[in-house]
Structures are given as structure tokens and as C-alpha cells.
JSON list of C-alpha atoms in Angstrom, two decimals:
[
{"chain": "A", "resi": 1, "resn": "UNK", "atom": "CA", "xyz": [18.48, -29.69, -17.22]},
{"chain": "A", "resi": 2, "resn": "UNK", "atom": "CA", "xyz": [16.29, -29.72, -14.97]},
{"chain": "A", "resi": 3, "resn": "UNK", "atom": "CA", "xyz": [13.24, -27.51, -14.93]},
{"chain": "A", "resi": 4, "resn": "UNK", "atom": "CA", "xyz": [11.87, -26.02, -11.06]},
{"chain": "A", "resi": 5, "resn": "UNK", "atom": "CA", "xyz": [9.73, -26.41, -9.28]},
{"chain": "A", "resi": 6, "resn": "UNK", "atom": "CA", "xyz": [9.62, -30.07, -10.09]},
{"chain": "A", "resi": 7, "resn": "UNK", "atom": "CA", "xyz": [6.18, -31.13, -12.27]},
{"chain": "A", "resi": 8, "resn": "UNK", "atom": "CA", "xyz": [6.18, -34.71, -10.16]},
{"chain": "A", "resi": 9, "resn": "UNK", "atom": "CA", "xyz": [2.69, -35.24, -8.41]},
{"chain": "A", "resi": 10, "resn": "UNK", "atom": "CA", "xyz": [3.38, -34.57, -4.30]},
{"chain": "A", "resi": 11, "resn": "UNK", "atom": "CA", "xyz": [1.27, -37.42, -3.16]},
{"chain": "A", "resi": 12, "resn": "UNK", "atom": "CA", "xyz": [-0.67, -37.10, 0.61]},
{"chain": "A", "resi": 13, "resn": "UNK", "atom": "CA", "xyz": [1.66, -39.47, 2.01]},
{"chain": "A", "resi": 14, "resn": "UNK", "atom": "CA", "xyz": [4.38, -37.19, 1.26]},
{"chain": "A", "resi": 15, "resn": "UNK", "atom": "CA", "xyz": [2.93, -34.47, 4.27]},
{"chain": "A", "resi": 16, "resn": "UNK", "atom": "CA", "xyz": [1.08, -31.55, 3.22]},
{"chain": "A", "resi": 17, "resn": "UNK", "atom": "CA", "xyz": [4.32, -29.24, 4.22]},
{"chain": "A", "resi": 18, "resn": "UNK", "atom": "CA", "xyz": [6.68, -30.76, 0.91]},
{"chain": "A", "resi": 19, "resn": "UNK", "atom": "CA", "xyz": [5.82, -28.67, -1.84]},
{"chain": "A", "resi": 20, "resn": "UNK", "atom": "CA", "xyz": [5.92, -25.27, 0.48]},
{"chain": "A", "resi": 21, "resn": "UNK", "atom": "CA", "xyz": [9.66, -26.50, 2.37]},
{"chain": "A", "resi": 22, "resn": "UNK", "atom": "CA", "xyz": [10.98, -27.27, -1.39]},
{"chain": "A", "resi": 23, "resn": "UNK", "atom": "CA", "xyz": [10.29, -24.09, -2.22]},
{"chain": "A", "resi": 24, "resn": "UNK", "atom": "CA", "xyz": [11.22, -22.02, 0.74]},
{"chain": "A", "resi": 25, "resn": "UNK", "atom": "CA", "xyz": [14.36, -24.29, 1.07]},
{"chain": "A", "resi": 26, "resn": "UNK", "atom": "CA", "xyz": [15.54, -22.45, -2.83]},
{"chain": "A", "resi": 27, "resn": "UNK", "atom": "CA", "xyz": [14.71, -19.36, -1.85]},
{"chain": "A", "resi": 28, "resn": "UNK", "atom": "CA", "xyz": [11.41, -18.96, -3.30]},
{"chain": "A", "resi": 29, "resn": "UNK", "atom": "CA", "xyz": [9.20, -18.20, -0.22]},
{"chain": "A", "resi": 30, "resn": "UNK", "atom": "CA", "xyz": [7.04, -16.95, 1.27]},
{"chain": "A", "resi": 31, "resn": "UNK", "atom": "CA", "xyz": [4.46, -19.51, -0.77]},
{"chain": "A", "resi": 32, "resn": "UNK", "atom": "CA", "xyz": [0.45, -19.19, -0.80]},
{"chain": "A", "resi": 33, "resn": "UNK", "atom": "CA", "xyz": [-2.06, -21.24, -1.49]},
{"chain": "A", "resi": 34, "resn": "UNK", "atom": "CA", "xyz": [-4.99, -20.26, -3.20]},
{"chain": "A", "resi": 35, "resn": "UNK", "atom": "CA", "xyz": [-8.16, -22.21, -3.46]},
{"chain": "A", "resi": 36, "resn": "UNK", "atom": "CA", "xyz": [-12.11, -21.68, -3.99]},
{"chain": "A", "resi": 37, "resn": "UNK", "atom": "CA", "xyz": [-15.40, -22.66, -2.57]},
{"chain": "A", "resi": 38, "resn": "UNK", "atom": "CA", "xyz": [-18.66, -22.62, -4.18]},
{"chain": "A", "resi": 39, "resn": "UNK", "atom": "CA", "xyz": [-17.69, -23.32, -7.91]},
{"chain": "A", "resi": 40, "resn": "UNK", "atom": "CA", "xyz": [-19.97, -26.25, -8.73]},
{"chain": "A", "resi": 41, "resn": "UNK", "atom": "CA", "xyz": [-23.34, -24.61, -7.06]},
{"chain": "A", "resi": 42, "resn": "UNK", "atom": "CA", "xyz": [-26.16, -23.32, -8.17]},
{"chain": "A", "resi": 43, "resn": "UNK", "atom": "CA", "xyz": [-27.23, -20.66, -5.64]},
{"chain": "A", "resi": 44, "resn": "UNK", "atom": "CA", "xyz": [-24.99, -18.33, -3.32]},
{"chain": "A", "resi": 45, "resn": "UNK", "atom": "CA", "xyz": [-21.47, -16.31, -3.87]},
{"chain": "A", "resi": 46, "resn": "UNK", "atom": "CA", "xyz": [-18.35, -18.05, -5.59]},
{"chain": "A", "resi": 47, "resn": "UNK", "atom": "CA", "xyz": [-15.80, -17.66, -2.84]},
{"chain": "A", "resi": 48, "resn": "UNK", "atom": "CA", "xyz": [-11.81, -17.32, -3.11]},
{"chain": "A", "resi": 49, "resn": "UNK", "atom": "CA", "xyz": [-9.15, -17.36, -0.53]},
{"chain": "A", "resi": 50, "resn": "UNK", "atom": "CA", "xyz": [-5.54, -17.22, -0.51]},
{"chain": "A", "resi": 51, "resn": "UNK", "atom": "CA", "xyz": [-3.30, -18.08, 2.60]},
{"chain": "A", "resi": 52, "resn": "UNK", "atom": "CA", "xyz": [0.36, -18.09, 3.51]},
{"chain": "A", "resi": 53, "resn": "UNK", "atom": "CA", "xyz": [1.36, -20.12, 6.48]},
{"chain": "A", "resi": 54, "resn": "UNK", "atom": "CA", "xyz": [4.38, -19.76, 8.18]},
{"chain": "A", "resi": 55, "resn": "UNK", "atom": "CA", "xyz": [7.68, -22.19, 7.58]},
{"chain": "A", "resi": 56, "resn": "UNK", "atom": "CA", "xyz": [6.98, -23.75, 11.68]},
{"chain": "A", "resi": 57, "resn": "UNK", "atom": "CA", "xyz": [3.72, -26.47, 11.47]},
{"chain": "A", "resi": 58, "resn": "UNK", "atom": "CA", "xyz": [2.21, -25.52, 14.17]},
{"chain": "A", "resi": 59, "resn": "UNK", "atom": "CA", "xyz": [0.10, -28.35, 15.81]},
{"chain": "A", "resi": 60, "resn": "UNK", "atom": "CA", "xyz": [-3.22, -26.26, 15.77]},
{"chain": "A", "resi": 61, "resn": "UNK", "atom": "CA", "xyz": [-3.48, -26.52, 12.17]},
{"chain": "A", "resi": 62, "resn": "UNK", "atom": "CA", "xyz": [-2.13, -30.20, 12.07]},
{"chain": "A", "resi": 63, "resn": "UNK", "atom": "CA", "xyz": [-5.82, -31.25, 11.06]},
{"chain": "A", "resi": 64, "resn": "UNK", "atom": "CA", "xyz": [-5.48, -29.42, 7.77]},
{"chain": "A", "resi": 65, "resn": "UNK", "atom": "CA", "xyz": [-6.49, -31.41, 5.22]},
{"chain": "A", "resi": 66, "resn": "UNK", "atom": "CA", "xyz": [-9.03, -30.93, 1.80]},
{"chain": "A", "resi": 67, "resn": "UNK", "atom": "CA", "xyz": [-11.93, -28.95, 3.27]},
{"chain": "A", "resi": 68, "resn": "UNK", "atom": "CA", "xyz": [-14.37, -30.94, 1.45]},
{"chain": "A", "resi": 69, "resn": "UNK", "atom": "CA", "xyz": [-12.51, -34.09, 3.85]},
{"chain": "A", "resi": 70, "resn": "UNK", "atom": "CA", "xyz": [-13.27, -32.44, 7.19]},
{"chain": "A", "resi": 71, "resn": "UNK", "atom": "CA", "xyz": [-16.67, -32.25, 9.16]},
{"chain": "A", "resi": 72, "resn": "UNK", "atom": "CA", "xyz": [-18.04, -28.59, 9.47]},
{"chain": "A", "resi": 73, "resn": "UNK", "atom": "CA", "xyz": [-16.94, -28.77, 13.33]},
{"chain": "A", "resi": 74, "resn": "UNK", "atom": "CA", "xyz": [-13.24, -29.08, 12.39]},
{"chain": "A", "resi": 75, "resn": "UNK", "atom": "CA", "xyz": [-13.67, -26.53, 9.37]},
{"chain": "A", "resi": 76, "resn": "UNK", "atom": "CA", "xyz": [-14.92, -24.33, 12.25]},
{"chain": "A", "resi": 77, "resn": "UNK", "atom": "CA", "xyz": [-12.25, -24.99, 14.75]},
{"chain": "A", "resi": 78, "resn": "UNK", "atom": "CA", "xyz": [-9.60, -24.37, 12.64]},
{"chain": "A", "resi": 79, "resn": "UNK", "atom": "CA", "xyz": [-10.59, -21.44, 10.73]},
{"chain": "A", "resi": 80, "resn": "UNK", "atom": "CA", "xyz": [-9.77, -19.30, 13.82]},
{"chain": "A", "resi": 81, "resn": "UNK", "atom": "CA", "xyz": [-6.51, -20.86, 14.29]},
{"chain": "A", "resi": 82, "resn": "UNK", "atom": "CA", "xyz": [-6.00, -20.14, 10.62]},
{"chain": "A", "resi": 83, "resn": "UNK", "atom": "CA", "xyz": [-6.45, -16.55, 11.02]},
{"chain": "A", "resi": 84, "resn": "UNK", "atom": "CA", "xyz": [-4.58, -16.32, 13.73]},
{"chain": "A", "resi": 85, "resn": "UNK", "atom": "CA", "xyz": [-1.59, -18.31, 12.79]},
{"chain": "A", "resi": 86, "resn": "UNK", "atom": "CA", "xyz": [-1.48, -17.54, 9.08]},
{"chain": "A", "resi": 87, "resn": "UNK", "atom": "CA", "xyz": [1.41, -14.95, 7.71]},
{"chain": "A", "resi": 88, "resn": "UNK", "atom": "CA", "xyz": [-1.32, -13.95, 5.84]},
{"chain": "A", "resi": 89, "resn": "UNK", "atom": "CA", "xyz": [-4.73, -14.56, 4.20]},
{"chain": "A", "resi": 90, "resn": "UNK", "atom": "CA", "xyz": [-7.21, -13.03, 2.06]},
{"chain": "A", "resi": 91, "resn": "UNK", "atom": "CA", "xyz": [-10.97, -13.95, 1.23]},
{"chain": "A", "resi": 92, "resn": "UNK", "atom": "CA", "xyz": [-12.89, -12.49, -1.54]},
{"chain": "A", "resi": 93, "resn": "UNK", "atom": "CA", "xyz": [-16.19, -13.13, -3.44]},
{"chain": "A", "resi": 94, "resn": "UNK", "atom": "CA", "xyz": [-18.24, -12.62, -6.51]},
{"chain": "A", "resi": 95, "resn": "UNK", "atom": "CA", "xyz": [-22.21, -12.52, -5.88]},
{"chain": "A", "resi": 96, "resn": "UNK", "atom": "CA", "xyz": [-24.44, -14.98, -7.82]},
{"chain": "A", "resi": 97, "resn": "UNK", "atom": "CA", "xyz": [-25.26, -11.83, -9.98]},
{"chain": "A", "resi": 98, "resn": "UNK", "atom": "CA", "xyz": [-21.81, -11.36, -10.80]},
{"chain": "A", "resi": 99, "resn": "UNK", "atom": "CA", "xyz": [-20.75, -15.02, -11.36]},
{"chain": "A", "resi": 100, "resn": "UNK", "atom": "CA", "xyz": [-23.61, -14.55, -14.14]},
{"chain": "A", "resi": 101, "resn": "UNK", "atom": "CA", "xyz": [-22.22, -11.42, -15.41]},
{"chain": "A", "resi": 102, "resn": "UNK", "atom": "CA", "xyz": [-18.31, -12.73, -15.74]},
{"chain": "A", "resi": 103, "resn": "UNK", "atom": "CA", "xyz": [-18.99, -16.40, -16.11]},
{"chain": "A", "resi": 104, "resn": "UNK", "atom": "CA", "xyz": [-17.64, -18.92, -13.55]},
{"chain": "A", "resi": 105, "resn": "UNK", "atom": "CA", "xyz": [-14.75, -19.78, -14.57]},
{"chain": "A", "resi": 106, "resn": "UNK", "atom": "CA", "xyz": [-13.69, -15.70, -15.29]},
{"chain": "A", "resi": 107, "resn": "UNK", "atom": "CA", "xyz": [-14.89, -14.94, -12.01]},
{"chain": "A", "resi": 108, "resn": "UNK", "atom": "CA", "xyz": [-12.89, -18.00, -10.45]},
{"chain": "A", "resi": 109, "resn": "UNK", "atom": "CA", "xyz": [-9.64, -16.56, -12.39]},
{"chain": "A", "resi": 110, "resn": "UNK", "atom": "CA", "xyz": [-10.78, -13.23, -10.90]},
{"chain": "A", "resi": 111, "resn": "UNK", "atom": "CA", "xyz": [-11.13, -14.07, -7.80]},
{"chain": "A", "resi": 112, "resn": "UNK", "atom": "CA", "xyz": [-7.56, -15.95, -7.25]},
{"chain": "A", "resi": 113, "resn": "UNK", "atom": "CA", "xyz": [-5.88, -12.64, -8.84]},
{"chain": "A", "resi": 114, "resn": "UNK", "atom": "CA", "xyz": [-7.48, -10.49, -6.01]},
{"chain": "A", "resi": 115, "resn": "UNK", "atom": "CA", "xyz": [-7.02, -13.01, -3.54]},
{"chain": "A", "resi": 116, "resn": "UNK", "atom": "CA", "xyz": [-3.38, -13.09, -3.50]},
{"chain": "A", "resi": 117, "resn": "UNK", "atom": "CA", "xyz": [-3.49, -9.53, -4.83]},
{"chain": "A", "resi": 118, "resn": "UNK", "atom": "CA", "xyz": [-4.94, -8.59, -0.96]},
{"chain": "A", "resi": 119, "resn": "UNK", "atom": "CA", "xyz": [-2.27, -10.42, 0.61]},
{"chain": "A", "resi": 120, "resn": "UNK", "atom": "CA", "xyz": [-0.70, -8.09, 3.29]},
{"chain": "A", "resi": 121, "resn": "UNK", "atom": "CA", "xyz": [2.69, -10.56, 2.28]},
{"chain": "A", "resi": 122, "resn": "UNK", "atom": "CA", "xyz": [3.66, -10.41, -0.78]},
{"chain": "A", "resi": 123, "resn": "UNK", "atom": "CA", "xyz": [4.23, -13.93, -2.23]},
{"chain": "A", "resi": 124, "resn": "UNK", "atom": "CA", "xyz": [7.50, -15.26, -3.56]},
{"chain": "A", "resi": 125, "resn": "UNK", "atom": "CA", "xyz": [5.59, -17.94, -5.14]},
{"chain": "A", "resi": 126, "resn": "UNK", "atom": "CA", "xyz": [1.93, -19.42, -5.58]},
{"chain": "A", "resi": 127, "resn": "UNK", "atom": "CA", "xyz": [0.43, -22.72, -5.49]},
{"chain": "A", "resi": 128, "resn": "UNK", "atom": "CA", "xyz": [-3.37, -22.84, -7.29]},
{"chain": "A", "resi": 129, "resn": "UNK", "atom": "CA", "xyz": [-5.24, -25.83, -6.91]},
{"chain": "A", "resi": 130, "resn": "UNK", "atom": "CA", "xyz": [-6.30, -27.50, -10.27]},
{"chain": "A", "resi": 131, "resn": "UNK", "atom": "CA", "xyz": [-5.67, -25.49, -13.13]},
{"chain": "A", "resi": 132, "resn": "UNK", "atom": "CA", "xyz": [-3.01, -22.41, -13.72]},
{"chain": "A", "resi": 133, "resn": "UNK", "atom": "CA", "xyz": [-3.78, -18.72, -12.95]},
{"chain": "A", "resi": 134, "resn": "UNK", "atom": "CA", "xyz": [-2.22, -16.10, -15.38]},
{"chain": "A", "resi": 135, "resn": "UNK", "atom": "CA", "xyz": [-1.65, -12.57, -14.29]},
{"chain": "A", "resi": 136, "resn": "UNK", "atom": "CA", "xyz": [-0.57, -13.42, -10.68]},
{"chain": "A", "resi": 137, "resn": "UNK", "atom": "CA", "xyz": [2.37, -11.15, -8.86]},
{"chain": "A", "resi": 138, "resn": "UNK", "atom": "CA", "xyz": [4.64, -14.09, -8.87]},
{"chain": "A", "resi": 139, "resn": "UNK", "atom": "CA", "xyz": [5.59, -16.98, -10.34]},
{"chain": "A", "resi": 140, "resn": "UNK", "atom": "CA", "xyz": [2.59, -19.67, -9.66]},
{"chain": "A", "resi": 141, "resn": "UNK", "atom": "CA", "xyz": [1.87, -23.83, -10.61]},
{"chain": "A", "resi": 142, "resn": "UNK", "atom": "CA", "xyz": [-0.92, -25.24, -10.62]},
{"chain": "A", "resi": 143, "resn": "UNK", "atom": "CA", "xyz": [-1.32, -28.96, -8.68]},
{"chain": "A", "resi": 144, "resn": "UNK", "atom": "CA", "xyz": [-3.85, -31.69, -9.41]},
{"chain": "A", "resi": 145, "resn": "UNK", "atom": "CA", "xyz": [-5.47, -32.13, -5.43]},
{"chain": "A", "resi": 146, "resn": "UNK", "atom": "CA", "xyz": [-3.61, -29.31, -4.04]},
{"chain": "A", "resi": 147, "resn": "UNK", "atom": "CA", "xyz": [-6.19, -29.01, -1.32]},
{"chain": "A", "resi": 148, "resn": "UNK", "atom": "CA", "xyz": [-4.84, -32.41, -0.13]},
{"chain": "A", "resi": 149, "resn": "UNK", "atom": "CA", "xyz": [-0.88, -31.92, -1.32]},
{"chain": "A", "resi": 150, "resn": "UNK", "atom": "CA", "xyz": [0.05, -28.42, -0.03]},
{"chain": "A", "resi": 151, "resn": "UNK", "atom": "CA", "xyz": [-0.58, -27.15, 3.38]},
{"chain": "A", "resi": 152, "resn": "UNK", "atom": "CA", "xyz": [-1.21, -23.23, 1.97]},
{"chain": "A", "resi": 153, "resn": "UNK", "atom": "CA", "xyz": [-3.94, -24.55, -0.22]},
{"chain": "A", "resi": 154, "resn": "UNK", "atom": "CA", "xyz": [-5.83, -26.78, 2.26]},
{"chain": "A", "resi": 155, "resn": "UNK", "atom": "CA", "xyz": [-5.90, -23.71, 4.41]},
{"chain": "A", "resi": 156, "resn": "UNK", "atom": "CA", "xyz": [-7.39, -21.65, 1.73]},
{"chain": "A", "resi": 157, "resn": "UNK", "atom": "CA", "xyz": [-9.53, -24.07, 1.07]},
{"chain": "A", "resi": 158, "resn": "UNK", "atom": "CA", "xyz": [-10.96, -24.32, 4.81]},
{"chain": "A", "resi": 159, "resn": "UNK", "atom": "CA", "xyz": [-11.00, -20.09, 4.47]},
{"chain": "A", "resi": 160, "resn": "UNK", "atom": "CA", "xyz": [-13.20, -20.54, 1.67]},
{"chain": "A", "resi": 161, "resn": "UNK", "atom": "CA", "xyz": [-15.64, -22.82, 2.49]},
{"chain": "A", "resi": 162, "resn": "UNK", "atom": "CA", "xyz": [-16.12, -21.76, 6.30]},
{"chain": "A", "resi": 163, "resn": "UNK", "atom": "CA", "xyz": [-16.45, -18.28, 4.87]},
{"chain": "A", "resi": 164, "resn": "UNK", "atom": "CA", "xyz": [-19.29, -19.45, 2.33]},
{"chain": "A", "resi": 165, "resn": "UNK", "atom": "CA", "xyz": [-20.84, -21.62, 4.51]},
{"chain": "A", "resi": 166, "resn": "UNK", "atom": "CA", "xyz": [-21.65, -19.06, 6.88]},
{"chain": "A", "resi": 167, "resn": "UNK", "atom": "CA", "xyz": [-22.54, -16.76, 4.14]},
{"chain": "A", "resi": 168, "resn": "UNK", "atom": "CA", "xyz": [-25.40, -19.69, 3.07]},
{"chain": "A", "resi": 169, "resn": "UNK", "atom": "CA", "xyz": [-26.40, -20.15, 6.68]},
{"chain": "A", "resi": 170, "resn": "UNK", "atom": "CA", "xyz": [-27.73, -16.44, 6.71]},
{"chain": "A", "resi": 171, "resn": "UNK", "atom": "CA", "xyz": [-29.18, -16.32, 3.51]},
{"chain": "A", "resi": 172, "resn": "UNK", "atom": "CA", "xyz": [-31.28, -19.18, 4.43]},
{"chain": "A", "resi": 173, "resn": "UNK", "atom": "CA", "xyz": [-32.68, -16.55, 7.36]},
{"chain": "A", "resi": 174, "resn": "UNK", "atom": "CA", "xyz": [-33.42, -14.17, 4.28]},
{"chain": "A", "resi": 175, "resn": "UNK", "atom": "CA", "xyz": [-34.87, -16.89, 2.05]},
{"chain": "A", "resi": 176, "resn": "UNK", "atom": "CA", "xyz": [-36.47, -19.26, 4.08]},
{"chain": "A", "resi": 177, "resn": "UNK", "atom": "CA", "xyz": [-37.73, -22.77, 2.29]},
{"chain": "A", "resi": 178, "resn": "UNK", "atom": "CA", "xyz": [-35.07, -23.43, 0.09]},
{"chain": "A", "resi": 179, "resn": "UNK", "atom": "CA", "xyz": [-32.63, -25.20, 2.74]},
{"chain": "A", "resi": 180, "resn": "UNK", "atom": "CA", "xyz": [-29.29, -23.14, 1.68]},
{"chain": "A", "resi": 181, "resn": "UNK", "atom": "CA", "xyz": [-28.37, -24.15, 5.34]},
{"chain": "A", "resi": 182, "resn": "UNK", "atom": "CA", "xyz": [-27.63, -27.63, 4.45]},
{"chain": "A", "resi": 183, "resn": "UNK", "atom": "CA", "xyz": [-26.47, -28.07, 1.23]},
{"chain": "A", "resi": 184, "resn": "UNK", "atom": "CA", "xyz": [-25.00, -24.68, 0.71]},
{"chain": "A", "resi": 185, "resn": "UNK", "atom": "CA", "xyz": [-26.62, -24.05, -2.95]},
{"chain": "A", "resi": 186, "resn": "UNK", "atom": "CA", "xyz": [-25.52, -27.04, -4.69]},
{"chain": "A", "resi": 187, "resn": "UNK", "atom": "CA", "xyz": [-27.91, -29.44, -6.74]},
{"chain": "A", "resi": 188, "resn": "UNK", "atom": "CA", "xyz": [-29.08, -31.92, -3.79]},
{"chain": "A", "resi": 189, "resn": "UNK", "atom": "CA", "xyz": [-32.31, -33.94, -4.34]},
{"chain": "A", "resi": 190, "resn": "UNK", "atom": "CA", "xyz": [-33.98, -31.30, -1.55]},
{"chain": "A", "resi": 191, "resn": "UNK", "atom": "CA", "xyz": [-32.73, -28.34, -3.30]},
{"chain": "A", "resi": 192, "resn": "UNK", "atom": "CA", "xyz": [-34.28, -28.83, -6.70]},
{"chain": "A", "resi": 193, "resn": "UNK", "atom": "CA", "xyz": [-37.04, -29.78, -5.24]},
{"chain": "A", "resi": 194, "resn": "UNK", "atom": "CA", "xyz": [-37.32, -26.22, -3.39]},
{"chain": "A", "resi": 195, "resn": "UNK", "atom": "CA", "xyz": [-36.25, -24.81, -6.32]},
{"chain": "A", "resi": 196, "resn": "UNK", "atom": "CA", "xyz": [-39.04, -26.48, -8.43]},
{"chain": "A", "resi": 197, "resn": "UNK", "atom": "CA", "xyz": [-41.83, -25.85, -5.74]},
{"chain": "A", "resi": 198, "resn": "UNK", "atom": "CA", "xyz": [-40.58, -22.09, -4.89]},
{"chain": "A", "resi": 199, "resn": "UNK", "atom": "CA", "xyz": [-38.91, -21.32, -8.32]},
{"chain": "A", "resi": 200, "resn": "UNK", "atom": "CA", "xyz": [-35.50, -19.14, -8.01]},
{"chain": "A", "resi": 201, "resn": "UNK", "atom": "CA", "xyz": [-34.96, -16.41, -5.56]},
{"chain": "A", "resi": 202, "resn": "UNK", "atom": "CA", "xyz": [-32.22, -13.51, -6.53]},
{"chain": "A", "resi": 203, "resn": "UNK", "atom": "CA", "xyz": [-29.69, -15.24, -4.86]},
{"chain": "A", "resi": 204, "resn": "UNK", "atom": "CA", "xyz": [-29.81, -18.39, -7.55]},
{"chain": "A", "resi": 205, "resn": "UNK", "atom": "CA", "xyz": [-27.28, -17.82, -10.52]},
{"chain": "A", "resi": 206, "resn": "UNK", "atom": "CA", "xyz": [-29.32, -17.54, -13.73]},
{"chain": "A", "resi": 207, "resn": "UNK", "atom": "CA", "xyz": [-26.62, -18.80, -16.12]},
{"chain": "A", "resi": 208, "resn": "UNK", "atom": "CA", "xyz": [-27.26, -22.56, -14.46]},
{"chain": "A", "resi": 209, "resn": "UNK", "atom": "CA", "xyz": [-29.10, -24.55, -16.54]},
{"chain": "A", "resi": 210, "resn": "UNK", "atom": "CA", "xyz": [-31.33, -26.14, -14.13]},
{"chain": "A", "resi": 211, "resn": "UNK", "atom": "CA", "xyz": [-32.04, -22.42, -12.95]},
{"chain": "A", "resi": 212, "resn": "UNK", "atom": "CA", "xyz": [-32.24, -20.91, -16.67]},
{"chain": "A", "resi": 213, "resn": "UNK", "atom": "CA", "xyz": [-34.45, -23.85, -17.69]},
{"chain": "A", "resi": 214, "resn": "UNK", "atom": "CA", "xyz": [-36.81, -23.72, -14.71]},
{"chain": "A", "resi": 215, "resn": "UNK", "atom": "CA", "xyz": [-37.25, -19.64, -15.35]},
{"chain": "A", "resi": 216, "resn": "UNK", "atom": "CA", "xyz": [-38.06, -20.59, -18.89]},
{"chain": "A", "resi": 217, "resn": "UNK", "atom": "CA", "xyz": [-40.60, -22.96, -18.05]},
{"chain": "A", "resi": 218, "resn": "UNK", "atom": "CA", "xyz": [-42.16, -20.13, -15.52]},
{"chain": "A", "resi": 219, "resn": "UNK", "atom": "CA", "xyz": [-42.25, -17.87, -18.33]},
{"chain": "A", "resi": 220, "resn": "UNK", "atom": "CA", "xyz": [-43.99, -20.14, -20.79]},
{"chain": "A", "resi": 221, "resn": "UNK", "atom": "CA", "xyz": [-46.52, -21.00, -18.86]},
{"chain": "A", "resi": 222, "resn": "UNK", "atom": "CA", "xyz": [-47.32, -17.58, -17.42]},
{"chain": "A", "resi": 223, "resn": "UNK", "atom": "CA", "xyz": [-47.43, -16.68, -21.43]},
{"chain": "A", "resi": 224, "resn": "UNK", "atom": "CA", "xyz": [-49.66, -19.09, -21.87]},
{"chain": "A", "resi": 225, "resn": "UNK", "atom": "CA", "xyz": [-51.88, -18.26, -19.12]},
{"chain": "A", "resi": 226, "resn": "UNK", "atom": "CA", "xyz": [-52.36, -14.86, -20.56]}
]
């Protein structure tokens, strides 16, 4: 027998609608995708959205794709047409202080239960990119590159980022010098070096260790100097 939904990888070739028509076609709609934006960085929120598209494809959002694929412009241009097309969608996120507090992964788990949780549709199933999420309202699977296998996810993902990005842009107005404008708070050459010559500002997670060893150095050496 059997088992559904079918555990075979859904390849890009395949069109990013395949996974989602399956299951809509056996009843088990509406699906959303759920996807994050921020994991891997060292500075700035952790940011989770979760989106359900409707069954037509309409050509506005034909460009969806892995938001880490697209250029910021198209990220931008389709985020409204996201919003605006979408059945549903829901954004949430965890402050640097509070990805400390819960841990990133926790606070990644977290964040994909209140995603979908926010939904103003209630889901019939989910789709989580990477790894499985327990405790969701409905039954969920997790796929390997869903950002770039399931149209719901991709569109998540581009609700994600866009949201962070912007979220980056104006905390480089609060904290000038460290460039969060252009790489967002992840470990780029220019960052560290900021981050060396400036040391952190509240808004870098203290549980990194690039952050956690550069505030023990600080505190060393201002020891010492006393």
C-alpha cells in the first residue's frame, strides 16, 4: 500500500504548482507553504512566513521561484502581488534577543507554528521547507528545496525575506557603520569587519559565536585594563 502524500523528491522541472495540485486534486487543500528568512545570520530578527495561494497560477506570481534565486527588484515586485493574490499569508518574527533566549532552531519551530497558526484560512495541509514541524493544525511534510519545488513555499519564502530585508534596511538608519543594508546581518567579509572595529550593537544575537567570542575578548581586555 501505498503511503500519501508520496515521499518522491518533486524536482524544479516538474513546475512549482505539482506538489500543491496533488494535493488539492485528493481533497487535501487548501495547502501552505511555510518558509523562513534570516536563520543563518548573525545580527537582525529570524523571520517566518506562511502563504496559501490559490488553485489558478496567476501570471503575476509566475516569477516565483527560491527567494535566495531572485534579485531584490523581483523579491520586491512580487511581494505586493503576493499579498494581494494570496488566499492567505502570515509573517511573524522573533527579535535577536529572543532568538538568544529560545535558541534558533526553537524559535524557527516557533515561528512556523504561529505562522500558519495566523492564517485567516485554515490549512488542509502544510508543506515546510527542509525539516518537519510538529504541533501544526494539520497534517504537514517536510521537502528537501521546497523553496524551489512548491509554489506556497517559494512565496513564503519571498514574504520572508522582503519582510526582513526591509526590517535590516532600517536598522542600518538606527545603527549606522555596520552595513546591515547590504548583507542583511549575515557573516560577510565587511560585516565582521564592522563588527570587529565597532564591536556588537543590541541588535547582534549573543548566542553566535563570532558575536559571543568577540564580547569575550572586549571583556578581557577591559579586565585587564583595570
Amino acid at each position: 500500500m501505498t503511503s500519501w502524500p508520496p515521499r518522491t523528491v518533486i524536482r524544479r522541472s516538474s513546475g512549482l504548482r505539482t506538489m500543491e495540485s496533488a494535493l488539492v486534486r485528493s481533497g487535501l487543500g487548501p495547502v501552505a507553504g511555510v518558509d523562513e528568512a534570516g536563520r543563518g545570520a548573525c545580527a537582525g530578527p529570524l523571520v517566518v512566513a506562511a502563504c496559501v495561494l490559490a488553485p489558478k497560477p496567476y501570471p503575476a506570481l509566475a516569477r516565483l521561484d527560491d527567494s535566495k534565486k531572485l534579485t531584490e527588484r523581483t523579491r520586491e515586485e512580487l511581494f505586493p502581488a503576493i499579498t494581494r493574490l494570496a488566499v492567505a499569508w502570515s509573517v511573524v518574527s522573533f527579535p535577536a534577543e529572543e532568538v538568544d533566549r529560545m535558541g534558533v532552531h526553537v524559535a524557527n519551530i516557533e515561528g512556523m507554528r504561529r505562522a500558519v497558526a495566523g492564517l485567516s484560512t485554515t490549512p488542509g495541509y502544510v508543506l515546510t521547507d527542509g525539516f518537519r514541524v510538529p504541533g501544526l493544525p494539520a497534517p504537514s511534510l517536510p521537502v528537501i528545496g521546497g523553496d524551489a519545488a512548491a509554489a506556497c513555499i517559494a512565496a513564503a519564502s519571498v514574504l520572508a525575506k522582503v519582510s526582513r530585508d526591509r526590517v535590516m534596511v532600517a536598522m542600518d538608519e538606527a545603527h549606522p557603520g555596520y552595513g546591515f543594508a547590504i548583507h542583511k546581518g549575515y557573516n560577510t567579509p565587511a560585516h565582521l569587519a564592522a563588527l570587529e572595529k565597532l564591536g556588537p550593537c543590541p541588535e547582534h544575537r549573543r548566542s553566535w559565536s563570532n558575536v559571543a567570542a568577540l564580547i569575550h575578548r572586549v571583556d578581557n581586555s577591559s579586565g585587564s585594563a583595570r
